[in-house]
Short mmCIF file of C-alpha atoms and ligand atoms in Angstrom, two decimals:
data_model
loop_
_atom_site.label_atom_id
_atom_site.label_comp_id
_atom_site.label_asym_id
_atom_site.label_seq_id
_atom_site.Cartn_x
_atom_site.Cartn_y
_atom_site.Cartn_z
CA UNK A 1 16.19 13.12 -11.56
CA UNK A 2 12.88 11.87 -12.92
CA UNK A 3 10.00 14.03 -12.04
CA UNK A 4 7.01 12.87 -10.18
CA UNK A 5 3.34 14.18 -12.31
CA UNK A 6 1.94 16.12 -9.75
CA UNK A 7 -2.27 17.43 -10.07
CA UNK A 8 -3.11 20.67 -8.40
CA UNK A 9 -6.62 21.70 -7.46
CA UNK A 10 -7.56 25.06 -6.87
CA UNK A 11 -10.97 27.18 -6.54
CA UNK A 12 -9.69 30.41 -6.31
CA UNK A 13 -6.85 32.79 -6.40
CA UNK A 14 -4.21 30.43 -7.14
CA UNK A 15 -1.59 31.83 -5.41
CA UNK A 16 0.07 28.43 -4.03
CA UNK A 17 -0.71 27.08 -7.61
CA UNK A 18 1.85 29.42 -9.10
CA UNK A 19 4.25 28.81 -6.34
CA UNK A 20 4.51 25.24 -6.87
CA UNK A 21 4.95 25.70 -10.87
CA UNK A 22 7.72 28.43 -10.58
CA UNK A 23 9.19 25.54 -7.91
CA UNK A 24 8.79 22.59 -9.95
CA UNK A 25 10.38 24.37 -13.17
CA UNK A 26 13.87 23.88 -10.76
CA UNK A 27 16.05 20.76 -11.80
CA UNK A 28 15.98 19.37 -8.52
CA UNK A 29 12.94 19.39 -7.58
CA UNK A 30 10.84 16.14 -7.25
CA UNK A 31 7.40 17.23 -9.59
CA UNK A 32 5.75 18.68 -12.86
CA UNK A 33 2.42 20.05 -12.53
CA UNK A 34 0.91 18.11 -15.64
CA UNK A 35 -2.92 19.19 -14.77
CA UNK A 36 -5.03 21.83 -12.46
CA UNK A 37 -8.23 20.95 -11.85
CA UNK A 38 -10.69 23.61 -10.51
CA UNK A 39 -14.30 23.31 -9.48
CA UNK A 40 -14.88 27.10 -10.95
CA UNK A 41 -14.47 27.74 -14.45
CA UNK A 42 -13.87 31.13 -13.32
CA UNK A 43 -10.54 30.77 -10.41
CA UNK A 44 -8.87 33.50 -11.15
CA UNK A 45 -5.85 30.58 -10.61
CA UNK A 46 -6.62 29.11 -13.91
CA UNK A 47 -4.56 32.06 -15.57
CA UNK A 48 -1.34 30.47 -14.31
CA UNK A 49 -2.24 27.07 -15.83
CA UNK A 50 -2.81 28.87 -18.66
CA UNK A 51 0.09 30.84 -18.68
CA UNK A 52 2.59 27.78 -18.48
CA UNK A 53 0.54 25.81 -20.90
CA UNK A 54 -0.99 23.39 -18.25
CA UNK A 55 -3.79 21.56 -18.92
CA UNK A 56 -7.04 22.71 -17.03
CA UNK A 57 -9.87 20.32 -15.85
CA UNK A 58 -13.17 21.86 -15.09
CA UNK A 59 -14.41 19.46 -12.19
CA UNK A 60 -18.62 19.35 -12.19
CA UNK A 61 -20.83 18.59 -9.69
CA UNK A 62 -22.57 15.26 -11.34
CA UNK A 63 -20.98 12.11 -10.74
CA UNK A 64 -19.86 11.36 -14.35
CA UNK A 65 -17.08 14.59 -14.24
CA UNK A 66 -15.61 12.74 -11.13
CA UNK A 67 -15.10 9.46 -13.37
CA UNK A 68 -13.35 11.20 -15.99
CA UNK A 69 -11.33 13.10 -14.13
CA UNK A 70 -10.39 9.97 -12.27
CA UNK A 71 -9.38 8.53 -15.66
CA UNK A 72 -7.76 11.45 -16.98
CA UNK A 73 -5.13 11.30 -13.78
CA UNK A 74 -4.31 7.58 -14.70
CA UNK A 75 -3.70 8.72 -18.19
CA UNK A 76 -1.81 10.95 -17.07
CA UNK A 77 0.24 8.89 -14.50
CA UNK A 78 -0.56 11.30 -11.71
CA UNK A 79 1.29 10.54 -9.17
CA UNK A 80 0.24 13.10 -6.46
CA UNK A 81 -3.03 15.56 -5.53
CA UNK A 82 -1.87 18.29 -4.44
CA UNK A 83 -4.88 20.59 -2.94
CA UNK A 84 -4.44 24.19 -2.92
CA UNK A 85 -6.64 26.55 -1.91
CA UNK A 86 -9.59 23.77 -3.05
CA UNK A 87 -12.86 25.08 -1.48
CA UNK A 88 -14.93 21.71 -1.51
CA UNK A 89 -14.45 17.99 0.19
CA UNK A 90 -13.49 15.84 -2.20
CA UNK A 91 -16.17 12.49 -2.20
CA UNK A 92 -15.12 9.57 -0.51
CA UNK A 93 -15.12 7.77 -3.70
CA UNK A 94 -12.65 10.01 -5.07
CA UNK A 95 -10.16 9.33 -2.14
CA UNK A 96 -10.60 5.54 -2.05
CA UNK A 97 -10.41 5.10 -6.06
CA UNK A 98 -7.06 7.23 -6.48
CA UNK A 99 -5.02 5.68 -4.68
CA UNK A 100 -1.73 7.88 -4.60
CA UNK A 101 -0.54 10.80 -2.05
CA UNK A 102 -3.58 13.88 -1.81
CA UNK A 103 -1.99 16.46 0.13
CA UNK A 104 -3.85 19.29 1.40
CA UNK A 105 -2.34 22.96 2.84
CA UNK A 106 -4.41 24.69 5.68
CA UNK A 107 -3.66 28.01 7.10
CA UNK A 108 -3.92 27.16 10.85
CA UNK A 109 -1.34 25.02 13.16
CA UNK A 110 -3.88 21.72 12.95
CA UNK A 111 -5.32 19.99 15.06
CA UNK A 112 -6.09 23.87 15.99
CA UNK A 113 -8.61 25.45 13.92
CA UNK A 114 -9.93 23.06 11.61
CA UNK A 115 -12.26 24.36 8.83
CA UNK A 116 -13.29 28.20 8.06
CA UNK A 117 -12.28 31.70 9.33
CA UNK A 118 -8.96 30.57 10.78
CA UNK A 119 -7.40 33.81 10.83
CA UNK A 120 -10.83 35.36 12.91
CA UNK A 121 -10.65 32.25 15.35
CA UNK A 122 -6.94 32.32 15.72
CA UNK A 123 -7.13 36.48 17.05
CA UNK A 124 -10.58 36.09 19.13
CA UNK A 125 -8.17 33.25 21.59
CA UNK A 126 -5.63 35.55 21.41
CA UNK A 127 -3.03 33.05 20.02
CA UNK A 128 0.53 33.52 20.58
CA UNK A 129 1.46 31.92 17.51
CA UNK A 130 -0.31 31.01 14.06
CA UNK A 131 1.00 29.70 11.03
CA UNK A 132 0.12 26.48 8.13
CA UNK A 133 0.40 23.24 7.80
CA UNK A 134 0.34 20.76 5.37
CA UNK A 135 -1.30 17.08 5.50
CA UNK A 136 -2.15 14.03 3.83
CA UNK A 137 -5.76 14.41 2.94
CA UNK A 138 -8.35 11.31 4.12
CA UNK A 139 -12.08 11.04 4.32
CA UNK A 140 -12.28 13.50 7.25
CA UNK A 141 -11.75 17.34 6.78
CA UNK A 142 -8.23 18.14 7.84
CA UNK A 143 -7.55 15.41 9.93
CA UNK A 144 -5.01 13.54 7.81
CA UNK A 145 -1.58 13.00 9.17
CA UNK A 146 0.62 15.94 9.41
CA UNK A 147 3.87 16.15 6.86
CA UNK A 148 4.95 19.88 8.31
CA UNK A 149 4.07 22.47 10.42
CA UNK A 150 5.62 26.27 9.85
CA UNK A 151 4.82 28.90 12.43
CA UNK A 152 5.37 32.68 12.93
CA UNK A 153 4.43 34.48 16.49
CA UNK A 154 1.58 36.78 16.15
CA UNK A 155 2.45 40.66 16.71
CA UNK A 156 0.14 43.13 18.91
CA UNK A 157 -1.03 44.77 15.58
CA UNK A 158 -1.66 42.22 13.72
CA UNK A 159 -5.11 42.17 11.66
CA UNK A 160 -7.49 39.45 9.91
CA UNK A 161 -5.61 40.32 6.83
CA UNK A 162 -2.09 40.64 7.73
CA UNK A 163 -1.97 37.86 9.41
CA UNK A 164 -3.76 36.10 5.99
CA UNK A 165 -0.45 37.38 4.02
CA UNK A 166 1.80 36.41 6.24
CA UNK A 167 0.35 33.19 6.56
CA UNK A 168 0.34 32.78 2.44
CA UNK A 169 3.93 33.90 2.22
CA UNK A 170 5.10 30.94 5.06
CA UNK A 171 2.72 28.50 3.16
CA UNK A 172 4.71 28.76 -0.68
CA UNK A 173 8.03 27.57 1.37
CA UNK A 174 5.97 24.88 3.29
CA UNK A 175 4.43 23.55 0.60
CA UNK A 176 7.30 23.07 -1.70
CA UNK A 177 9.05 21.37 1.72
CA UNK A 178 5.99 19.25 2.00
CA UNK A 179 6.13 18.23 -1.59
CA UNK A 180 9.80 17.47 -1.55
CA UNK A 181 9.51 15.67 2.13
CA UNK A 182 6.45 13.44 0.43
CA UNK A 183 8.05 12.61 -2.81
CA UNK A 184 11.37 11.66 -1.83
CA UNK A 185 10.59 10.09 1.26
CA UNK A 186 12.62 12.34 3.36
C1 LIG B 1 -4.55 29.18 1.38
O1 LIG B 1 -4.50 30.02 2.48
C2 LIG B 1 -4.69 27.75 1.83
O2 LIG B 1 -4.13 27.50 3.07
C3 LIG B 1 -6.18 27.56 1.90
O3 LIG B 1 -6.70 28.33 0.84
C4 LIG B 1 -5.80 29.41 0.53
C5 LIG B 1 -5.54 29.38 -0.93
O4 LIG B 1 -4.88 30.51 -1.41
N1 LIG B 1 -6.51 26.16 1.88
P1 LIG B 1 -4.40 30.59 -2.92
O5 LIG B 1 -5.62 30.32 -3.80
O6 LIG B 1 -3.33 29.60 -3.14
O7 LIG B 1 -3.92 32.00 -3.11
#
């Protein structure tokens, strides 16, 4: 099978970063993470890019860093943006000049709980169910078209932070189902 190139960007812990690289180092499935881009120099995430030898792009807040970084994805014939755990909104210009798949994963059930603090919003409305999902990314925040949903039902007990780990643990098997649903078309 030929691989698809796929770009992840992270700002922070990475965790869905390594998930997707000890996924994509499987024969069958459909990517290679060729570059991580990260708008801290410090993401503790970087260390996996590292580790496997990825390339690492430091994204900067002037205008110029945007242009190279476009340039450096056509160089290297990326072929997907995969957004993981990426703490700003990308410009408008960045979405209309690459013009492949940016996927995004959020840790609510969208169109429920858009934005910050999901896991604090989802207990205050006493939610019967929580969970991720993953979506193509346009020029508003997390509004893109859904490629899957995962859900898990929310327990009496459950806290701000279990229900963050149990929502990171459903998002590594949505995401590499999302990636393999986007890239061959199934
Ligand atoms: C994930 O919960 C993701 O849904 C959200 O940011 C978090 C990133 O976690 N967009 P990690 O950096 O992959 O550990």
């Amino acid at each position: 099978m030929v691989k698809k190139n796929a770009c992840i960007f992270i700002s922070g812990n990475g965790t869905n970063l390594r998930s997707i690289i000890l996924k994509s180092r499987e024969y069958n499935f459909p990517a290679n993470v060729r570059l991580v881009v990260s708008n801290r120099k410090k993401a503790l995430g970087l260390n996996y890019a590292k580790k496997w030898s990825i390339p690492i792009f430091i994204l900067k807040k002037n205008p110029i860093s945007e242009i190279i970084l476009l340039k450096t994805l056509k160089e290297k014939k990326i072929d997907i943006v995969i957004l993981a755990g990426y703490m700003k909104i990308l410009s408008k210009k960045f979405i209309r000049a690459f013009d492949k798949s940016i996927i995004n994963i959020h840790p609510s059930l969208l169109p429920k709980y858009r934005g910050l603090n999901t896991f604090a919003r989802v207990l205050r409305a006493n939610e019967k169910k929580t969970g991720c999902t993953v979506h193509y990314v346009n020029e508003k925040l997390d509004e893109g078209k859904i490629i899957l949903r995962k859900f898990f039902f929310i327990k009496k007990n459950d806290t701000i932070n279990s229900l963050k780990t149990k929502t990171h643990n459903l998002e590594y098997r949505a995401y590499s189902e999302a990636i393999y649903k986007t890239l061959r078309g199934l």
